[in-house]
PDB file of C-alpha atoms in Angstrom:
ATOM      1  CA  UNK A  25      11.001-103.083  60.159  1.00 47.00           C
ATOM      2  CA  UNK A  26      13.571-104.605  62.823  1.00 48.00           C
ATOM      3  CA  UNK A  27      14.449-108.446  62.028  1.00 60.00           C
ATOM      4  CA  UNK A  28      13.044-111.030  64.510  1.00 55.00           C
ATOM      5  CA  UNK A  29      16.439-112.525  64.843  1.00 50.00           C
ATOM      6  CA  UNK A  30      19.882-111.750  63.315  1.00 40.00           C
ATOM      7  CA  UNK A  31      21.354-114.919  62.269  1.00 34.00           C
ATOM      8  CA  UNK A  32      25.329-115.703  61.811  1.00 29.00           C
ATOM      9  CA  UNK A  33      24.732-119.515  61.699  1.00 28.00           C
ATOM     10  CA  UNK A  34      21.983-122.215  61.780  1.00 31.00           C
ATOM     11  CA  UNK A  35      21.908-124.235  65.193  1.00 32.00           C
ATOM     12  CA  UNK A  36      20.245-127.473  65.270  1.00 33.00           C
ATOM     13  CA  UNK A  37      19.488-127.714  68.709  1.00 36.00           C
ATOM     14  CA  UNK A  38      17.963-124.407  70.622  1.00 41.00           C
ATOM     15  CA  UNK A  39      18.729-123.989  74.306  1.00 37.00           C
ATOM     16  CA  UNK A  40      15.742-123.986  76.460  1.00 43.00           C
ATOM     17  CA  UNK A  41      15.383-121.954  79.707  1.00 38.00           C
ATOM     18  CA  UNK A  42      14.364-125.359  81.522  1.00 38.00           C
ATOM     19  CA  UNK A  43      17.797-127.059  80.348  1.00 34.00           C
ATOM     20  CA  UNK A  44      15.917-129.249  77.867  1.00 35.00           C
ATOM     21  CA  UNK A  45      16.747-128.954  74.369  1.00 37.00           C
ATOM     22  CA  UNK A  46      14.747-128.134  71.211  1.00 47.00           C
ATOM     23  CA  UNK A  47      15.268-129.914  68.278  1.00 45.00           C
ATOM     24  CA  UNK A  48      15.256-127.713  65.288  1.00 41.00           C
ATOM     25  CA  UNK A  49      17.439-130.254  62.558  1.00 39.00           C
ATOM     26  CA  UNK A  50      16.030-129.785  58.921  1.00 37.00           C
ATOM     27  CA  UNK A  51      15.677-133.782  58.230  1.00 37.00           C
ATOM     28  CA  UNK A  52      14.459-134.388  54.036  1.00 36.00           C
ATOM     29  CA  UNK A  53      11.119-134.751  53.387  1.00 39.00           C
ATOM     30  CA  UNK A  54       8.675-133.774  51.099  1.00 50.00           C
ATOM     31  CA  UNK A  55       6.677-130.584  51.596  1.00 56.00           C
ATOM     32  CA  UNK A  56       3.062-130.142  50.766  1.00 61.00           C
ATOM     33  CA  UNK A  57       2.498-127.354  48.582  1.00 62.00           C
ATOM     34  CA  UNK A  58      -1.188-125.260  47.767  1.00 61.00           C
ATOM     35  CA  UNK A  59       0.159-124.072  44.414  1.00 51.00           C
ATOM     36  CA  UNK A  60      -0.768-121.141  42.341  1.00 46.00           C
ATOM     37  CA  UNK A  61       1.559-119.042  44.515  1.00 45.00           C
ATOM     38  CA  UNK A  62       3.627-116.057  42.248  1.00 45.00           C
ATOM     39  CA  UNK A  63       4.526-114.846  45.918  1.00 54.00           C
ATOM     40  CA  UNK A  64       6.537-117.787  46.977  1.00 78.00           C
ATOM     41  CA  UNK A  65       6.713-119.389  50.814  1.00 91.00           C
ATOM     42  CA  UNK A  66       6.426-117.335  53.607  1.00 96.00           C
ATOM     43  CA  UNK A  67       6.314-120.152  56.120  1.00 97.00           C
ATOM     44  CA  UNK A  68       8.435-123.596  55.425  1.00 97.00           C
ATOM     45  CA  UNK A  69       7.809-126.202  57.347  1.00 97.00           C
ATOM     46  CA  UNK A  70       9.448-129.632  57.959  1.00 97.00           C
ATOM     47  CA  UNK A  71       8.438-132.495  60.014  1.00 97.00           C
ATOM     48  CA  UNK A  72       7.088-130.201  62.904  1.00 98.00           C
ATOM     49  CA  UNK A  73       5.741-132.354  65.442  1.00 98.00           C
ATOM     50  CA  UNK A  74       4.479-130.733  69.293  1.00 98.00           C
ATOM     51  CA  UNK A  75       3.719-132.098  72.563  1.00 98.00           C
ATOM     52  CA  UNK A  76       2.121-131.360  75.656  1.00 97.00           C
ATOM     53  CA  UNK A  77       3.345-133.191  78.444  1.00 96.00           C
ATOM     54  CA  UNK A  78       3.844-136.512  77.012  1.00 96.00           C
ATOM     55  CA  UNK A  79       0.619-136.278  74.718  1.00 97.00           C
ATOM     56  CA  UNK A  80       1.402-135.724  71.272  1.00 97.00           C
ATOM     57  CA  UNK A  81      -0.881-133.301  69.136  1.00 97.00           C
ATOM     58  CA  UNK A  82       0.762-132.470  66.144  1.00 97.00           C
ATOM     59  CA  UNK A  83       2.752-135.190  63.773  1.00 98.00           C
ATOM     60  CA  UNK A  84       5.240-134.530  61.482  1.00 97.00           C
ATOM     61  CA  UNK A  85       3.894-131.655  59.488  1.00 97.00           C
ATOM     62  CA  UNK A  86       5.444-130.619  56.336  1.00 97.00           C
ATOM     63  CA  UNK A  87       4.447-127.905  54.024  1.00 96.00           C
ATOM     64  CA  UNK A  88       5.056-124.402  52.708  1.00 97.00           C
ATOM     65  CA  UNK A  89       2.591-121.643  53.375  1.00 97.00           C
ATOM     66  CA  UNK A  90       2.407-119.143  50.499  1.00 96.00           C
ATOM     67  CA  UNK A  91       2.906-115.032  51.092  1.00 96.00           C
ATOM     68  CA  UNK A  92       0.038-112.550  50.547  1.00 96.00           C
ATOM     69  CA  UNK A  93      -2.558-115.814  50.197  1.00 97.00           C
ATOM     70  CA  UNK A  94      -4.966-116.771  52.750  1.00 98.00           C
ATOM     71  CA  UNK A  95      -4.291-120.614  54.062  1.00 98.00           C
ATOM     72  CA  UNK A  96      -7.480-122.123  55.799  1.00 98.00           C
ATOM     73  CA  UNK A  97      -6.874-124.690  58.650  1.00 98.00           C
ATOM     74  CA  UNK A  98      -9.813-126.961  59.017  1.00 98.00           C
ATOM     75  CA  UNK A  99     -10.537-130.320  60.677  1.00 97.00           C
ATOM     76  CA  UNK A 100     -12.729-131.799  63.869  1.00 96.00           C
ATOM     77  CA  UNK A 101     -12.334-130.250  67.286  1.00 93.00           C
ATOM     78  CA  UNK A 102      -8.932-131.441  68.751  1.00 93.00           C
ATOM     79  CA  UNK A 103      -7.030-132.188  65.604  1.00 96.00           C
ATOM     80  CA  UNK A 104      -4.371-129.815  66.434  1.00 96.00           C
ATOM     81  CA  UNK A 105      -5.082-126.972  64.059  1.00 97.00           C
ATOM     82  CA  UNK A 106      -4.601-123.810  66.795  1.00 96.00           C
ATOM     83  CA  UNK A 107      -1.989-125.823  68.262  1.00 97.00           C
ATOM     84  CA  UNK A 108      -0.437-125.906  64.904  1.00 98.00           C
ATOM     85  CA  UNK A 109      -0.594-121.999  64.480  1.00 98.00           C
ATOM     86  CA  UNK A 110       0.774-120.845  67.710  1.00 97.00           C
ATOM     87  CA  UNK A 111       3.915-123.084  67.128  1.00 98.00           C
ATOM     88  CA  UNK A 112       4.138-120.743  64.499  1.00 98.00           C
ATOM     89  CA  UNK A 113       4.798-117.308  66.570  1.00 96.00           C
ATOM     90  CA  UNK A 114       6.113-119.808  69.700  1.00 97.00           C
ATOM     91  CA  UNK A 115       3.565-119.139  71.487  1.00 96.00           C
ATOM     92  CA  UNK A 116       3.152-123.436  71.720  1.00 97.00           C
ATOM     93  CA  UNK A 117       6.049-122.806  74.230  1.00 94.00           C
ATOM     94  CA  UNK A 118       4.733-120.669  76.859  1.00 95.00           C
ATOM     95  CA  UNK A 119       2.328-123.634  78.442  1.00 96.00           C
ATOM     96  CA  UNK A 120       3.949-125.710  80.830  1.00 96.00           C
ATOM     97  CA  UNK A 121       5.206-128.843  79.496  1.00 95.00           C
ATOM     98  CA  UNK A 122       4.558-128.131  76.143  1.00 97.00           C
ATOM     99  CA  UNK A 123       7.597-128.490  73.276  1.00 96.00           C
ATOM    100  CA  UNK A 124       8.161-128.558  69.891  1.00 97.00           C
ATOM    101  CA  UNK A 125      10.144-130.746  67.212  1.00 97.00           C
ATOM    102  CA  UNK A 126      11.101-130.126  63.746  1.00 97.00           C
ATOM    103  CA  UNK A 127      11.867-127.229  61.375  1.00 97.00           C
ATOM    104  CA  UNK A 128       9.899-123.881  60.736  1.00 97.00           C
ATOM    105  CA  UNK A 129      11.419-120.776  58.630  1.00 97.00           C
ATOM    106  CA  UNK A 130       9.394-117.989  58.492  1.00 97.00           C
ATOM    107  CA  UNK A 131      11.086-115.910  55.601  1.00 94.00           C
ATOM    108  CA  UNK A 132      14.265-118.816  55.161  1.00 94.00           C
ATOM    109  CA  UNK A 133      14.844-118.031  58.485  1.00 95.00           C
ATOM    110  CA  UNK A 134      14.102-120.269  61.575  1.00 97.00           C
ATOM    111  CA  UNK A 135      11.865-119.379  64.243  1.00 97.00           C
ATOM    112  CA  UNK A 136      13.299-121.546  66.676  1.00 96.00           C
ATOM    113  CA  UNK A 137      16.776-120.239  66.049  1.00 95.00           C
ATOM    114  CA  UNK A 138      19.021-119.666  70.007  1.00 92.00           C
ATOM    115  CA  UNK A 139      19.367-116.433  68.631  1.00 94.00           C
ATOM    116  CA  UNK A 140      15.570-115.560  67.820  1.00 94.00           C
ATOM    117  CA  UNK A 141      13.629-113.339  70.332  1.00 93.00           C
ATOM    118  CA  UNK A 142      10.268-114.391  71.030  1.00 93.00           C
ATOM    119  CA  UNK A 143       9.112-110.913  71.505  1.00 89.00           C
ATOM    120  CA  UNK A 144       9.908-109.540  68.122  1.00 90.00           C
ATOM    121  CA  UNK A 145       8.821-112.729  66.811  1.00 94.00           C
ATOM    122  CA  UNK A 146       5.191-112.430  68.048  1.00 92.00           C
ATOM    123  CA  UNK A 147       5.485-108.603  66.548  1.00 90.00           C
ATOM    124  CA  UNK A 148       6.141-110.328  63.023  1.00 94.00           C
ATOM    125  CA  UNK A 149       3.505-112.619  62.878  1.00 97.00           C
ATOM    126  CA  UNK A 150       0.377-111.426  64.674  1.00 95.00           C
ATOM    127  CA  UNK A 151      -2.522-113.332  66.518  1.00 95.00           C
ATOM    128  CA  UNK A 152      -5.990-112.826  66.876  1.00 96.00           C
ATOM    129  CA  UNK A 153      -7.997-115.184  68.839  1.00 94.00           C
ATOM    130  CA  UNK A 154     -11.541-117.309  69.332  1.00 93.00           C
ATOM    131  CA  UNK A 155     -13.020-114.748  71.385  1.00 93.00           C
ATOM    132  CA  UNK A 156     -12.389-110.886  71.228  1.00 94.00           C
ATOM    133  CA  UNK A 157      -9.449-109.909  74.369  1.00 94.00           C
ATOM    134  CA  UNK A 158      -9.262-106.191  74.328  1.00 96.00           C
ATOM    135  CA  UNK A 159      -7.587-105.505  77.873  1.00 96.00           C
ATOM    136  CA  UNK A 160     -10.155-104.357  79.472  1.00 95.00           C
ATOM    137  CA  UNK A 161      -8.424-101.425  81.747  1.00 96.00           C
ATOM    138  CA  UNK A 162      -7.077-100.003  78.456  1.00 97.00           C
ATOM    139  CA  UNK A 163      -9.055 -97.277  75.949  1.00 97.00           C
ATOM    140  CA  UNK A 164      -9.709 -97.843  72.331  1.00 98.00           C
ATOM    141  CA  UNK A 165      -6.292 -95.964  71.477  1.00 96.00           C
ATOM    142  CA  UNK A 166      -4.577 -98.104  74.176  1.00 96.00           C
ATOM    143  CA  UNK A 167      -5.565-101.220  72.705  1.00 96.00           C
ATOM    144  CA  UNK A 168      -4.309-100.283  69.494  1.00 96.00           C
ATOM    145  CA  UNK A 169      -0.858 -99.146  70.790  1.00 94.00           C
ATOM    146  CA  UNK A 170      -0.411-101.990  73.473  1.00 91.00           C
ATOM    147  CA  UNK A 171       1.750-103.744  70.973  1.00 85.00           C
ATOM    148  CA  UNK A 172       4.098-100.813  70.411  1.00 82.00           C
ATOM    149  CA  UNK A 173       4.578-100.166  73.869  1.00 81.00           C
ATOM    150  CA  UNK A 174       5.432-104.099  74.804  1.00 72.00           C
ATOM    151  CA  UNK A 175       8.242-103.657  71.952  1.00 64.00           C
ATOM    152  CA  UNK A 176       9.146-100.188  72.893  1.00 60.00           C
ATOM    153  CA  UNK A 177       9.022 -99.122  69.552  1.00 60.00           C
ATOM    154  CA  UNK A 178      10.377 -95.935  68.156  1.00 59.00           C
ATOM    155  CA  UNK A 179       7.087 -95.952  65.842  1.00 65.00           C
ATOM    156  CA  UNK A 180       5.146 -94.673  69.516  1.00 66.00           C
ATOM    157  CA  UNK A 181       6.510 -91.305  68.296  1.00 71.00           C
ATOM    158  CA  UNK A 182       3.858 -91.768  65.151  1.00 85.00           C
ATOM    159  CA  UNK A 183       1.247 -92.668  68.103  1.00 90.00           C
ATOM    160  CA  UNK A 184      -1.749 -90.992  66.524  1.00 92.00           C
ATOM    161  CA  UNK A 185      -1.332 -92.004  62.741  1.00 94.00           C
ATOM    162  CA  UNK A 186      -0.160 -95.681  63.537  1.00 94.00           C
ATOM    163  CA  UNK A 187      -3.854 -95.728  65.782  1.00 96.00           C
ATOM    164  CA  UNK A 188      -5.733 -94.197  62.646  1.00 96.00           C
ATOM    165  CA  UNK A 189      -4.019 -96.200  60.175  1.00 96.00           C
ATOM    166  CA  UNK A 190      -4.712 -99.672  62.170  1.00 96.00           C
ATOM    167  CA  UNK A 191      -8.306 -98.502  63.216  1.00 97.00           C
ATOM    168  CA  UNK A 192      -8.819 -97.951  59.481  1.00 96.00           C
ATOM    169  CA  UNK A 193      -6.955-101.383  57.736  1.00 96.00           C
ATOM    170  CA  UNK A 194      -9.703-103.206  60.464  1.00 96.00           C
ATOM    171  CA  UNK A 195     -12.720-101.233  58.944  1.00 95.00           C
ATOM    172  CA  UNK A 196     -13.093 -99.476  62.132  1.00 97.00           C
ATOM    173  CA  UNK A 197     -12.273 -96.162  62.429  1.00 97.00           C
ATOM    174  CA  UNK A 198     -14.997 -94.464  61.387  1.00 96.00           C
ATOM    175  CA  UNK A 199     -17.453 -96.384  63.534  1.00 97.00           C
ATOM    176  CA  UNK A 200     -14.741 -95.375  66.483  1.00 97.00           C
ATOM    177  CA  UNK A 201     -13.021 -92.007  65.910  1.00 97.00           C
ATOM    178  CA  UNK A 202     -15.174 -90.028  67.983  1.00 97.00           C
ATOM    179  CA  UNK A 203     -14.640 -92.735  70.852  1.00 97.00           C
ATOM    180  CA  UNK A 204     -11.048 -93.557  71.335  1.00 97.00           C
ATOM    181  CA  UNK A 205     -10.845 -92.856  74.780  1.00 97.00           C
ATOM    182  CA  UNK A 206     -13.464 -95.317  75.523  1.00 97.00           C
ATOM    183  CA  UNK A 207     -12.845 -98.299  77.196  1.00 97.00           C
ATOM    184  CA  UNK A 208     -12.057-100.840  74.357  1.00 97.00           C
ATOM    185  CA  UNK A 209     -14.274-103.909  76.238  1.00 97.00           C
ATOM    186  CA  UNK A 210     -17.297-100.740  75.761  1.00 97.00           C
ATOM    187  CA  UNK A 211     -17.465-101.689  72.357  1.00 97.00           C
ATOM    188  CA  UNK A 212     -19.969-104.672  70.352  1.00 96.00           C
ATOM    189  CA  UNK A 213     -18.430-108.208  70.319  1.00 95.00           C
ATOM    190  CA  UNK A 214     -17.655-107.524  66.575  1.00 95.00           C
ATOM    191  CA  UNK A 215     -15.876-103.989  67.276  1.00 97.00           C
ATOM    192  CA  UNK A 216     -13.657-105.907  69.716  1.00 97.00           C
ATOM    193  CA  UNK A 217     -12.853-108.517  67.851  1.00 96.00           C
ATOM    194  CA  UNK A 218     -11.836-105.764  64.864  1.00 97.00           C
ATOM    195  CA  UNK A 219     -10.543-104.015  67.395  1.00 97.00           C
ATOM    196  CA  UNK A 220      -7.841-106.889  68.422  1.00 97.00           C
ATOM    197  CA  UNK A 221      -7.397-106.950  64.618  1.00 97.00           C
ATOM    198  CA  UNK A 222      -6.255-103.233  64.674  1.00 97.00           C
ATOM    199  CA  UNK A 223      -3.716-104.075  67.947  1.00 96.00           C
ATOM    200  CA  UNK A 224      -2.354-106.563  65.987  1.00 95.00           C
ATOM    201  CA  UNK A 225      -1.970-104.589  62.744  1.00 95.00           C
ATOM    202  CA  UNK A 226      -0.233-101.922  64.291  1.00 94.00           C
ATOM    203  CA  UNK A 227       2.821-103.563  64.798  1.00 91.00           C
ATOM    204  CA  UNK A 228       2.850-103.892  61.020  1.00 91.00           C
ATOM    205  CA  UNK A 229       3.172-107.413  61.059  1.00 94.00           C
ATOM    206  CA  UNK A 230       4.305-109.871  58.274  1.00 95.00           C
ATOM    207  CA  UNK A 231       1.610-112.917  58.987  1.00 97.00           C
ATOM    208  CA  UNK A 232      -2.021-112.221  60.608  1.00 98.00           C
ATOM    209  CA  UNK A 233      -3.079-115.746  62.472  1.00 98.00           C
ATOM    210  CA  UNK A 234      -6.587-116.153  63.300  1.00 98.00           C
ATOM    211  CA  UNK A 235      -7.636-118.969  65.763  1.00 97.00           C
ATOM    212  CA  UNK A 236     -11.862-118.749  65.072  1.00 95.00           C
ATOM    213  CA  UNK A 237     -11.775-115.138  64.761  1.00 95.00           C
ATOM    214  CA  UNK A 238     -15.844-115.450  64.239  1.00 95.00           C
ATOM    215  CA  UNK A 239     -17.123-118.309  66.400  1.00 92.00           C
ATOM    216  CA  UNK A 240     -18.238-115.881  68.635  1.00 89.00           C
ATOM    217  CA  UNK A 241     -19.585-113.508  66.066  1.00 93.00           C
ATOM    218  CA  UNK A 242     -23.076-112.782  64.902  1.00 93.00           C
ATOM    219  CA  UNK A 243     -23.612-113.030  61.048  1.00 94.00           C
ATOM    220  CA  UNK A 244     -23.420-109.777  60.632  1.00 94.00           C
ATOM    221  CA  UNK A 245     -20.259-108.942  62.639  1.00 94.00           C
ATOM    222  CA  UNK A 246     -19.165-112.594  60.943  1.00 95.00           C
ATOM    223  CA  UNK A 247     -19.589-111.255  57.390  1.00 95.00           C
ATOM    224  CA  UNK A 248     -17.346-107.818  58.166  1.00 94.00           C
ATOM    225  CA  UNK A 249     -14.775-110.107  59.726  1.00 96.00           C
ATOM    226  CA  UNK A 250     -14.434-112.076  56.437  1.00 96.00           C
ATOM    227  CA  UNK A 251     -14.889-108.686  54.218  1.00 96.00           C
ATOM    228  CA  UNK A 252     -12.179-107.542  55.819  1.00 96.00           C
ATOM    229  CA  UNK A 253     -10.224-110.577  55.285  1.00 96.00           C
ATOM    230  CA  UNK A 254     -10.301-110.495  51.598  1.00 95.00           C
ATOM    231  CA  UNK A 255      -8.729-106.831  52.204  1.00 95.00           C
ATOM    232  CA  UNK A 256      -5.971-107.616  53.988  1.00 96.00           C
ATOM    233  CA  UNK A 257      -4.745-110.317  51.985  1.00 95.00           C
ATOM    234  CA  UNK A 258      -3.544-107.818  49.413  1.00 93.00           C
ATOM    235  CA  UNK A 259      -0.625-106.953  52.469  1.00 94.00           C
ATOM    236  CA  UNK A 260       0.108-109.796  54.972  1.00 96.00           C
ATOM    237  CA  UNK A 261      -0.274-113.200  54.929  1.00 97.00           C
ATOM    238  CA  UNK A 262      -3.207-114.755  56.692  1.00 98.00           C
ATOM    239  CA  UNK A 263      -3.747-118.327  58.470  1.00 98.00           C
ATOM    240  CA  UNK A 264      -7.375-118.619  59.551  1.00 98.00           C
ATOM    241  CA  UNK A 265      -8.315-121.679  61.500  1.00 98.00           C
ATOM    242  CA  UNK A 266     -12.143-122.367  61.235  1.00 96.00           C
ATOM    243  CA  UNK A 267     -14.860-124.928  62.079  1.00 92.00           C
ATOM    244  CA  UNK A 268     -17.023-123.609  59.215  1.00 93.00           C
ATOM    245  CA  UNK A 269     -16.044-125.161  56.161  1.00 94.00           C
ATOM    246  CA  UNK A 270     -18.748-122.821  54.313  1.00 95.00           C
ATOM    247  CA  UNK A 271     -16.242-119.900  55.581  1.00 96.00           C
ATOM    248  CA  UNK A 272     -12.780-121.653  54.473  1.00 97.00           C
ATOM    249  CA  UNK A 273     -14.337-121.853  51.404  1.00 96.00           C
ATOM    250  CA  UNK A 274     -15.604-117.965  50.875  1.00 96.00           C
ATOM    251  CA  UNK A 275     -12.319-116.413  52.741  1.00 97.00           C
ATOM    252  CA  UNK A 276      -9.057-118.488  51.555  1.00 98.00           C
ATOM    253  CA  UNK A 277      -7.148-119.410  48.845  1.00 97.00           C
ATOM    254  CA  UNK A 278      -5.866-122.980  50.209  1.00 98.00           C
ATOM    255  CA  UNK A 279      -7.061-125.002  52.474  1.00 98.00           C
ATOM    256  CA  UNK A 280      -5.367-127.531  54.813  1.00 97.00           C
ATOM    257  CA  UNK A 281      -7.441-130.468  56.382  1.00 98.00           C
ATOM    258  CA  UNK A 282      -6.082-132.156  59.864  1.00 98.00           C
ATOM    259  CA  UNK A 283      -6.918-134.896  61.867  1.00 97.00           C
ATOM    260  CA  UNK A 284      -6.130-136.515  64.638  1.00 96.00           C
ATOM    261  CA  UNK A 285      -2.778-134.514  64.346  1.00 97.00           C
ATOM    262  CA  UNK A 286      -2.307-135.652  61.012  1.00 97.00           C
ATOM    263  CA  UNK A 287      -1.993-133.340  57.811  1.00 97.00           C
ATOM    264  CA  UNK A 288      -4.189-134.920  55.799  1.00 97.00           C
ATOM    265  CA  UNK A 289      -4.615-132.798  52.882  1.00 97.00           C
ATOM    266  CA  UNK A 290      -3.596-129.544  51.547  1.00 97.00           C
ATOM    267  CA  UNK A 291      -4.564-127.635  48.299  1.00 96.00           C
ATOM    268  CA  UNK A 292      -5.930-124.684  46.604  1.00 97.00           C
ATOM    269  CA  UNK A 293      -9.453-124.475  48.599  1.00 97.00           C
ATOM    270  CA  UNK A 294     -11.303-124.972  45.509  1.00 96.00           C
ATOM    271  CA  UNK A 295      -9.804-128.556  44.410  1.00 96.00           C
ATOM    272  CA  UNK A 296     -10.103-129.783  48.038  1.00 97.00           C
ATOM    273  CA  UNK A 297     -13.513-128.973  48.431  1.00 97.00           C
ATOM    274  CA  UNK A 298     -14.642-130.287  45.159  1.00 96.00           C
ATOM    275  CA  UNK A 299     -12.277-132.893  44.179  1.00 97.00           C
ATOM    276  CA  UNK A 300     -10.523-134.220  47.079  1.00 97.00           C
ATOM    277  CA  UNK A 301      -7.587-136.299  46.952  1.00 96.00           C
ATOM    278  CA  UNK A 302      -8.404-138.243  50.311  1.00 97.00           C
ATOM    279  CA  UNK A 303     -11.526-140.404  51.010  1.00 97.00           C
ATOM    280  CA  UNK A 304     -10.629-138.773  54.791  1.00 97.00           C
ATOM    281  CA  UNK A 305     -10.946-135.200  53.183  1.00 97.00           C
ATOM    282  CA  UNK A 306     -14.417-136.152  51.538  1.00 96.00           C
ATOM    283  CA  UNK A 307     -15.924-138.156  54.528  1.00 96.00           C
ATOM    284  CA  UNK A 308     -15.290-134.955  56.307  1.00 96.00           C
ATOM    285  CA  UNK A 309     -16.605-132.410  54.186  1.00 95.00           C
ATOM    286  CA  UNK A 310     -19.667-134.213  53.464  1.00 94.00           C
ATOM    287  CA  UNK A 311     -20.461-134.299  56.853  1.00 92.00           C
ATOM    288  CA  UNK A 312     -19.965-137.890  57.481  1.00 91.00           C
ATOM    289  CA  UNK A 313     -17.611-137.010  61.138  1.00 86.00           C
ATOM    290  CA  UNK A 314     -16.767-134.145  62.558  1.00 77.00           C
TER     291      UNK A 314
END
């Protein structure tokens, strides 16, 4: 797989295309860890902080996020957990406005590095959103290759197997096989959303973000989603934001709790759910805000 970025030498401020700077310095501080990882960190982050506008939503987060484990992000509505994820393929960046402060490394290497292309980025560390986007002038096999095609990868040679492959890693394929040159949008809500899954699996990503993946979902389209989950976590590493703590509970490994833009607390899901180390942490759970 082609690196996101080749790096000769670590910058601490990245050039912006609006002539403002990006401050990517690696200040000490003391990172949050879930434990119980043999893996190690795929994702270390220091004191990332983002804005939009002048509004800060996200203060000084530090922690590591462990490979081939799946991290839940919980906490109320508009505590900053899907900002949180998308400064984590850059895609923060692309509203108006919006910037970013701190230190992330995806693999020891920073994201936010002059030399890093956004592009290939994005193709390392996938995203699949609240509600199910298959472009909706595109076929099933379209969808899956959209990715391929925006990268102009040499894989597009492989077109047909890469399709099958992805269609089957997302449980799809045999509910689809017969129907690839459908239109993607002609599928069920819970097709598309596995669907999306598939576009961004094709790519062969290294991290699988999922902003809600099932808020949209029926219980039954809900319950393949997280099957499928559990699956995947044997390859990539997954970030699942949620507002259903009885999902971050079933689907992940270790959970991280946010408020007000605050990491709060971060552990293996079990502890935090049973034995939390913050009142905050147990007021929420219980039910007592949110």
């Amino acid at each position: 797989m082609a690196s996101f970025v080749e790096l000769h030498s670590t910058s601490a401020t990245a050039p912006r295309e609006d002539g403002s700077s990006l401050n990517t310095s690696s200040p000490p501080s003391s990172h949050l860890t879930a434990g119980g990882n043999s893996f190690g960190a795929k994702f270390s982050i220091e004191n990332l902080s983002a804005w939009f506008g002048d509004q800060q939503v996200i203060h000084s987060i530090s922690m590591d996020i462990s490979e081939r484990k799946v991290t839940a992000v919980i906490g109320p509505s508009g505590c900053g957990k899907s900002t949180f994820i998308r400064c984590l393929n850059r895609m923060h960046e692309l509203v108006p406005g919006a910037r970013v402060e701190g230190l992330v490394k995806l693999n020891g290497r920073s994201i936010y590095d002059r030399r890093v292309d956004p592009v290939l980025l994005r193709r390392r560390v996938g995203m699949v959103f609240q509600k199910p986007n298959p472009f909706p002038t595109m076929s099933v096999r379209e969808n899956v290759l959209a990715g391929l095609k925006l990268t102009r990868s040499e894989q597009m040679k492989q077109a047909s197997e890469i399709v099958e492959q992805a269609l089957k890693q997302a449980a799809l394929w045999k509910e689809v096989k017969d129907r690839l040159d459908e239109p993607g949008v002609s599928l069920s809500g819970g097709q598309q959303q596995r669907l999306c899954i598939a576009r961004a699996l094709a790519v062969e990503p290294d991290v699988l973000l999922m902003d809600e993946p099932c808020s949209a979902l029926d219980p039954i389209a809900t319950s393949r989603i997280e099957d499928l989950i559990h699956g995947l976590v044997e390859r990539y590493t997954i970030i699942v934001v949620t507002h259903n703590m009885q999902q971050a509970a079933r689907v992940s490994n270790h959970t991280t709790f946010f408020l007000l833009g605050e990491l709060v607390e971060f552990g293996e899901t079990e502890q935090l759910f049973t034995a939390p180390r913050d009142k905050r942490t147990e007021d929420y759970i219980t039910g007592k805000f949110g």
